[in-house]
């Protein structure tokens, strides 16, 4: 946070609730576990901002004053609203809790608010131990989605961020703007489909589901407009994965639906008057977009075209969309919607800030999964809803990945990694994988020597020689079998190295499969053997990083080869184009659902993938911001550097 403020970053995103452990218990001792899980991310970001701001003021008051987000704000914090952890109570317990106003999990129990939709189970519950008189039953905890007006106002009125920055005494030197985002409204489409799948007409079912979703979104926006009037927030928006899906996908969300719901909500709260130029408080639309999932960028451009290019005074030249013509079917709902939006331009904002999310993470088929991500009711027959498995034809979605496949759980990471450039185990500098590849080739310089040393260490030569002269002891036979198993595993890891596509999946494979296999083969590893294996996995992990980043770069570049790092215009230098290579990469992109990318990019060999990806997004005229997840200060510095070298405003 402090590094970001020093870099004059003024917009921060609060992680989506709930912050909750996988193996949770339903309640803490005071019964507020779910309540806090739904608010902990707000508490964390508020405390982090306050602490960083105080340090910045102590360092340099003028530097702190440079950090503004418009209208004198010190910063803008966006938070997402929709999902929550909700305790599941019996009907009796729920009735008993109706009149209880104490802040406990009961206040946000499942079915507490109209429109509650269960999307997952976080904790299945636990019965009381009959043998322990102090033991009590623990109720289940569900993951619930809700966008009703009632829930929106409840969440904002009990929000730690609202309490900190809106209810507390104002501080002119640290005014924070709060923007609340309706998170994934398309979840309501899935909820309707699941609850009404018995209907016979599939097309009518999907149409009704979209109408239901629009009703929920309008209800949320009514709550938001009231919240702005009450001074709880400064504006609202939407953060949706569905915005970047194809229009014929079941879970698609139209940006025009967002504008229509916003206008309808404004009229519901404020009436038809537009005194003093007052408009809807819709501020932001966020959608996934990156150099592989480029459809989101096309949607962003459609939104920009609707509002027109905005000048420094906030004035724009909106499109003529919605003007009646003799060639359009006036009974077409899409035509009617465009005409309605044109009539409502006076109450819509002059522009909406479009930001892209997950700029360095690309999900196959938009993250909709392989087999049954949605019921598949679209007119296309559901083909987009049920994409095929990757490359090897494996139809099972439950087989644990070993790093050789890209799937909904292990997406494409658009990154170069840092690896050790010198001898392993000795002090040395780190080098980016793209530069290491350029200087040393596709493997870390220490990889082959360490591989040979590990294979030699576990060759069990002394035991094999002894077996020629006498019968081996039980312990020797077990050691021999263990050495063979480790050698086979090391050979397999080496042989499959060039097929790796996901470093995260590879790490999971090591933790869940490889390491337990090693410890299951030996009662106890001697210090030297353990050290050799640690050394091998360390250098093999670096080799996997190099392979994964090279595969990602090749897929992005398509037919382009050897970008010239000395070219003054690094993003569009003239290089050779290999048609056969492009066709191979096009097929891979097609299998993964990245068909919108045509031809590939000319990526300089001395530029990291993350720098290229961020610069490309920031150079998009329709994109007003990029939401980058930064877990370390150096990530912030890299993102700020990419912004400084882009052509963004």
PDB file of C-alpha atoms in Angstrom, residues 394-569:
ATOM      1  CA  UNK A 394      -8.752 -36.467 -21.285  1.00  0.00           C
ATOM      2  CA  UNK A 395     -12.455 -36.046 -20.573  1.00  0.00           C
ATOM      3  CA  UNK A 396     -12.141 -36.285 -16.816  1.00  0.00           C
ATOM      4  CA  UNK A 397     -12.327 -33.001 -14.940  1.00  0.00           C
ATOM      5  CA  UNK A 398     -11.441 -34.630 -11.648  1.00  0.00           C
ATOM      6  CA  UNK A 399      -7.977 -35.997 -12.487  1.00  0.00           C
ATOM      7  CA  UNK A 400      -5.337 -34.055 -10.613  1.00  0.00           C
ATOM      8  CA  UNK A 401      -3.265 -31.861 -12.906  1.00  0.00           C
ATOM      9  CA  UNK A 402       0.507 -32.295 -12.899  1.00  0.00           C
ATOM     10  CA  UNK A 403       1.288 -29.049 -14.718  1.00  0.00           C
ATOM     11  CA  UNK A 404       0.890 -30.389 -18.253  1.00  0.00           C
ATOM     12  CA  UNK A 405      -2.633 -29.036 -18.748  1.00  0.00           C
ATOM     13  CA  UNK A 406      -4.392 -25.703 -18.620  1.00  0.00           C
ATOM     14  CA  UNK A 407      -7.855 -25.840 -17.074  1.00  0.00           C
ATOM     15  CA  UNK A 408     -10.374 -23.707 -15.204  1.00  0.00           C
ATOM     16  CA  UNK A 409      -8.471 -24.270 -11.943  1.00  0.00           C
ATOM     17  CA  UNK A 410      -5.037 -23.620 -13.450  1.00  0.00           C
ATOM     18  CA  UNK A 411      -5.323 -20.768 -15.970  1.00  0.00           C
ATOM     19  CA  UNK A 412      -2.646 -19.253 -18.189  1.00  0.00           C
ATOM     20  CA  UNK A 413      -0.441 -16.871 -16.211  1.00  0.00           C
ATOM     21  CA  UNK A 414       0.935 -14.149 -18.476  1.00  0.00           C
ATOM     22  CA  UNK A 415       4.221 -13.858 -16.629  1.00  0.00           C
ATOM     23  CA  UNK A 416       7.948 -14.189 -16.845  1.00  0.00           C
ATOM     24  CA  UNK A 417       9.545 -15.455 -13.636  1.00  0.00           C
ATOM     25  CA  UNK A 418      12.787 -14.686 -11.877  1.00  0.00           C
ATOM     26  CA  UNK A 419      15.296 -17.537 -11.663  1.00  0.00           C
ATOM     27  CA  UNK A 420      18.810 -17.827 -10.267  1.00  0.00           C
ATOM     28  CA  UNK A 421      21.346 -17.052 -12.950  1.00  0.00           C
ATOM     29  CA  UNK A 422      24.436 -18.441 -11.199  1.00  0.00           C
ATOM     30  CA  UNK A 423      25.386 -21.743  -9.570  1.00  0.00           C
ATOM     31  CA  UNK A 424      22.614 -23.108  -7.376  1.00  0.00           C
ATOM     32  CA  UNK A 425      23.202 -22.610  -3.679  1.00  0.00           C
ATOM     33  CA  UNK A 426      25.688 -19.774  -4.164  1.00  0.00           C
ATOM     34  CA  UNK A 427      24.942 -16.046  -3.904  1.00  0.00           C
ATOM     35  CA  UNK A 428      24.038 -14.694  -7.301  1.00  0.00           C
ATOM     36  CA  UNK A 429      21.725 -12.374  -9.155  1.00  0.00           C
ATOM     37  CA  UNK A 430      18.197 -13.221 -10.257  1.00  0.00           C
ATOM     38  CA  UNK A 431      17.373 -13.104 -13.929  1.00  0.00           C
ATOM     39  CA  UNK A 432      14.025 -12.956 -15.711  1.00  0.00           C
ATOM     40  CA  UNK A 433      13.199 -16.144 -17.596  1.00  0.00           C
ATOM     41  CA  UNK A 434      13.042 -14.322 -20.949  1.00  0.00           C
ATOM     42  CA  UNK A 435      16.558 -12.932 -20.496  1.00  0.00           C
ATOM     43  CA  UNK A 436      17.890 -16.216 -19.099  1.00  0.00           C
ATOM     44  CA  UNK A 437      16.513 -18.005 -22.172  1.00  0.00           C
ATOM     45  CA  UNK A 438      18.208 -15.480 -24.444  1.00  0.00           C
ATOM     46  CA  UNK A 439      21.585 -15.886 -22.718  1.00  0.00           C
ATOM     47  CA  UNK A 440      21.643 -19.551 -21.642  1.00  0.00           C
ATOM     48  CA  UNK A 441      18.985 -21.387 -23.658  1.00  0.00           C
ATOM     49  CA  UNK A 442      15.857 -23.262 -22.512  1.00  0.00           C
ATOM     50  CA  UNK A 443      17.330 -24.717 -19.267  1.00  0.00           C
ATOM     51  CA  UNK A 444      18.917 -23.145 -16.190  1.00  0.00           C
ATOM     52  CA  UNK A 445      22.696 -23.402 -16.499  1.00  0.00           C
ATOM     53  CA  UNK A 446      22.893 -25.620 -13.397  1.00  0.00           C
ATOM     54  CA  UNK A 447      20.066 -27.962 -14.421  1.00  0.00           C
ATOM     55  CA  UNK A 448      21.950 -30.743 -16.231  1.00  0.00           C
ATOM     56  CA  UNK A 449      24.822 -31.042 -13.718  1.00  0.00           C
ATOM     57  CA  UNK A 450      22.376 -31.302 -10.809  1.00  0.00           C
ATOM     58  CA  UNK A 451      20.179 -33.790 -12.687  1.00  0.00           C
ATOM     59  CA  UNK A 452      23.182 -36.014 -13.324  1.00  0.00           C
ATOM     60  CA  UNK A 453      24.340 -35.726  -9.708  1.00  0.00           C
ATOM     61  CA  UNK A 454      20.912 -36.745  -8.350  1.00  0.00           C
ATOM     62  CA  UNK A 455      20.638 -39.741 -10.668  1.00  0.00           C
ATOM     63  CA  UNK A 456      24.134 -40.803  -9.682  1.00  0.00           C
ATOM     64  CA  UNK A 457      23.401 -40.392  -5.977  1.00  0.00           C
ATOM     65  CA  UNK A 458      20.370 -42.686  -6.159  1.00  0.00           C
ATOM     66  CA  UNK A 459      21.892 -45.313  -8.458  1.00  0.00           C
ATOM     67  CA  UNK A 460      22.325 -47.672  -5.444  1.00  0.00           C
ATOM     68  CA  UNK A 461      25.478 -48.998  -7.090  1.00  0.00           C
ATOM     69  CA  UNK A 462      26.913 -50.398  -3.842  1.00  0.00           C
ATOM     70  CA  UNK A 463      23.734 -52.381  -3.123  1.00  0.00           C
ATOM     71  CA  UNK A 464      23.590 -53.724  -6.681  1.00  0.00           C
ATOM     72  CA  UNK A 465      27.182 -54.920  -6.452  1.00  0.00           C
ATOM     73  CA  UNK A 466      26.461 -56.590  -3.108  1.00  0.00           C
ATOM     74  CA  UNK A 467      23.469 -58.392  -4.636  1.00  0.00           C
ATOM     75  CA  UNK A 468      25.866 -60.225  -6.973  1.00  0.00           C
ATOM     76  CA  UNK A 469      27.705 -61.760  -4.025  1.00  0.00           C
ATOM     77  CA  UNK A 470      25.032 -62.357  -1.393  1.00  0.00           C
ATOM     78  CA  UNK A 471      21.355 -62.158  -0.586  1.00  0.00           C
ATOM     79  CA  UNK A 472      20.260 -58.625   0.299  1.00  0.00           C
ATOM     80  CA  UNK A 473      18.759 -57.789   3.657  1.00  0.00           C
ATOM     81  CA  UNK A 474      15.171 -56.533   3.913  1.00  0.00           C
ATOM     82  CA  UNK A 475      16.406 -53.009   4.563  1.00  0.00           C
ATOM     83  CA  UNK A 476      18.715 -53.137   1.520  1.00  0.00           C
ATOM     84  CA  UNK A 477      15.891 -54.374  -0.718  1.00  0.00           C
ATOM     85  CA  UNK A 478      13.640 -51.585   0.479  1.00  0.00           C
ATOM     86  CA  UNK A 479      16.392 -49.046  -0.126  1.00  0.00           C
ATOM     87  CA  UNK A 480      16.973 -50.449  -3.611  1.00  0.00           C
ATOM     88  CA  UNK A 481      13.262 -50.210  -4.434  1.00  0.00           C
ATOM     89  CA  UNK A 482      13.130 -46.666  -3.063  1.00  0.00           C
ATOM     90  CA  UNK A 483      16.137 -45.580  -5.131  1.00  0.00           C
ATOM     91  CA  UNK A 484      14.572 -47.069  -8.258  1.00  0.00           C
ATOM     92  CA  UNK A 485      11.322 -45.246  -7.571  1.00  0.00           C
ATOM     93  CA  UNK A 486      13.121 -41.907  -7.101  1.00  0.00           C
ATOM     94  CA  UNK A 487      15.234 -42.386 -10.236  1.00  0.00           C
ATOM     95  CA  UNK A 488      12.092 -43.224 -12.237  1.00  0.00           C
ATOM     96  CA  UNK A 489      10.344 -40.159 -10.847  1.00  0.00           C
ATOM     97  CA  UNK A 490      13.305 -37.885 -11.651  1.00  0.00           C
ATOM     98  CA  UNK A 491      13.530 -39.367 -15.174  1.00  0.00           C
ATOM     99  CA  UNK A 492       9.801 -38.789 -15.687  1.00  0.00           C
ATOM    100  CA  UNK A 493       9.977 -35.197 -14.436  1.00  0.00           C
ATOM    101  CA  UNK A 494      12.912 -34.514 -16.752  1.00  0.00           C
ATOM    102  CA  UNK A 495      11.280 -36.205 -19.754  1.00  0.00           C
ATOM    103  CA  UNK A 496       8.007 -34.307 -19.300  1.00  0.00           C
ATOM    104  CA  UNK A 497       9.628 -30.934 -18.690  1.00  0.00           C
ATOM    105  CA  UNK A 498       8.895 -29.503 -22.139  1.00  0.00           C
ATOM    106  CA  UNK A 499       5.179 -30.325 -21.784  1.00  0.00           C
ATOM    107  CA  UNK A 500       4.651 -28.106 -18.726  1.00  0.00           C
ATOM    108  CA  UNK A 501       2.093 -25.322 -19.069  1.00  0.00           C
ATOM    109  CA  UNK A 502       1.132 -24.372 -15.503  1.00  0.00           C
ATOM    110  CA  UNK A 503       3.622 -23.732 -12.718  1.00  0.00           C
ATOM    111  CA  UNK A 504       0.850 -23.588 -10.089  1.00  0.00           C
ATOM    112  CA  UNK A 505      -0.419 -27.037 -11.111  1.00  0.00           C
ATOM    113  CA  UNK A 506       3.142 -28.367 -11.044  1.00  0.00           C
ATOM    114  CA  UNK A 507       3.603 -27.105  -7.467  1.00  0.00           C
ATOM    115  CA  UNK A 508       0.347 -28.761  -6.404  1.00  0.00           C
ATOM    116  CA  UNK A 509       1.509 -32.008  -7.985  1.00  0.00           C
ATOM    117  CA  UNK A 510       4.758 -31.914  -6.019  1.00  0.00           C
ATOM    118  CA  UNK A 511       2.973 -31.262  -2.721  1.00  0.00           C
ATOM    119  CA  UNK A 512       0.134 -33.746  -3.207  1.00  0.00           C
ATOM    120  CA  UNK A 513       1.816 -36.541  -5.184  1.00  0.00           C
ATOM    121  CA  UNK A 514       5.611 -36.401  -5.514  1.00  0.00           C
ATOM    122  CA  UNK A 515       6.589 -35.520  -1.936  1.00  0.00           C
ATOM    123  CA  UNK A 516       4.214 -38.068  -0.306  1.00  0.00           C
ATOM    124  CA  UNK A 517       5.580 -40.679  -2.726  1.00  0.00           C
ATOM    125  CA  UNK A 518       9.137 -39.997  -1.592  1.00  0.00           C
ATOM    126  CA  UNK A 519       8.318 -40.148   2.099  1.00  0.00           C
ATOM    127  CA  UNK A 520       6.248 -43.263   1.514  1.00  0.00           C
ATOM    128  CA  UNK A 521       9.262 -45.007  -0.020  1.00  0.00           C
ATOM    129  CA  UNK A 522      11.749 -44.319   2.762  1.00  0.00           C
ATOM    130  CA  UNK A 523      11.219 -44.505   6.500  1.00  0.00           C
ATOM    131  CA  UNK A 524      13.811 -41.767   6.838  1.00  0.00           C
ATOM    132  CA  UNK A 525      16.000 -39.975   4.323  1.00  0.00           C
ATOM    133  CA  UNK A 526      19.588 -39.278   5.304  1.00  0.00           C
ATOM    134  CA  UNK A 527      20.665 -35.654   5.283  1.00  0.00           C
ATOM    135  CA  UNK A 528      22.678 -35.937   2.064  1.00  0.00           C
ATOM    136  CA  UNK A 529      19.848 -37.606   0.133  1.00  0.00           C
ATOM    137  CA  UNK A 530      17.301 -35.062   1.367  1.00  0.00           C
ATOM    138  CA  UNK A 531      19.653 -32.252   0.359  1.00  0.00           C
ATOM    139  CA  UNK A 532      20.129 -33.712  -3.127  1.00  0.00           C
ATOM    140  CA  UNK A 533      16.363 -33.951  -3.682  1.00  0.00           C
ATOM    141  CA  UNK A 534      15.801 -30.412  -2.423  1.00  0.00           C
ATOM    142  CA  UNK A 535      18.483 -29.187  -4.816  1.00  0.00           C
ATOM    143  CA  UNK A 536      16.893 -31.055  -7.723  1.00  0.00           C
ATOM    144  CA  UNK A 537      13.370 -29.764  -7.083  1.00  0.00           C
ATOM    145  CA  UNK A 538      14.758 -26.260  -6.730  1.00  0.00           C
ATOM    146  CA  UNK A 539      16.463 -26.281 -10.123  1.00  0.00           C
ATOM    147  CA  UNK A 540      13.671 -28.311 -11.737  1.00  0.00           C
ATOM    148  CA  UNK A 541      11.169 -25.702 -10.524  1.00  0.00           C
ATOM    149  CA  UNK A 542      13.233 -23.006 -12.233  1.00  0.00           C
ATOM    150  CA  UNK A 543      13.286 -25.086 -15.414  1.00  0.00           C
ATOM    151  CA  UNK A 544       9.478 -25.441 -15.242  1.00  0.00           C
ATOM    152  CA  UNK A 545       9.149 -21.666 -14.898  1.00  0.00           C
ATOM    153  CA  UNK A 546      11.268 -21.214 -18.024  1.00  0.00           C
ATOM    154  CA  UNK A 547       9.249 -23.751 -20.026  1.00  0.00           C
ATOM    155  CA  UNK A 548       5.890 -22.350 -18.914  1.00  0.00           C
ATOM    156  CA  UNK A 549       6.807 -18.733 -19.672  1.00  0.00           C
ATOM    157  CA  UNK A 550       8.277 -19.741 -23.059  1.00  0.00           C
ATOM    158  CA  UNK A 551       5.106 -21.690 -23.970  1.00  0.00           C
ATOM    159  CA  UNK A 552       2.954 -18.695 -22.979  1.00  0.00           C
ATOM    160  CA  UNK A 553       5.135 -16.330 -25.011  1.00  0.00           C
ATOM    161  CA  UNK A 554       4.964 -18.602 -28.069  1.00  0.00           C
ATOM    162  CA  UNK A 555       1.151 -18.780 -27.838  1.00  0.00           C
ATOM    163  CA  UNK A 556       0.920 -14.994 -27.575  1.00  0.00           C
ATOM    164  CA  UNK A 557       3.354 -14.340 -30.426  1.00  0.00           C
ATOM    165  CA  UNK A 558       1.744 -16.820 -32.785  1.00  0.00           C
ATOM    166  CA  UNK A 559       3.736 -16.744 -36.009  1.00  0.00           C
ATOM    167  CA  UNK A 560       6.040 -13.923 -34.942  1.00  0.00           C
ATOM    168  CA  UNK A 561       9.596 -14.925 -34.166  1.00  0.00           C
ATOM    169  CA  UNK A 562      12.550 -13.124 -32.661  1.00  0.00           C
ATOM    170  CA  UNK A 563      11.358  -9.658 -31.769  1.00  0.00           C
ATOM    171  CA  UNK A 564      14.289  -7.259 -32.123  1.00  0.00           C
ATOM    172  CA  UNK A 565      15.103  -5.700 -28.713  1.00  0.00           C
ATOM    173  CA  UNK A 566      17.016  -2.854 -30.399  1.00  0.00           C
ATOM    174  CA  UNK A 567      13.954  -1.689 -32.341  1.00  0.00           C
ATOM    175  CA  UNK A 568      12.902   1.811 -31.285  1.00  0.00           C
ATOM    176  CA  UNK A 569       9.214   0.863 -31.537  1.00  0.00           C
TER     177      UNK A 569
END
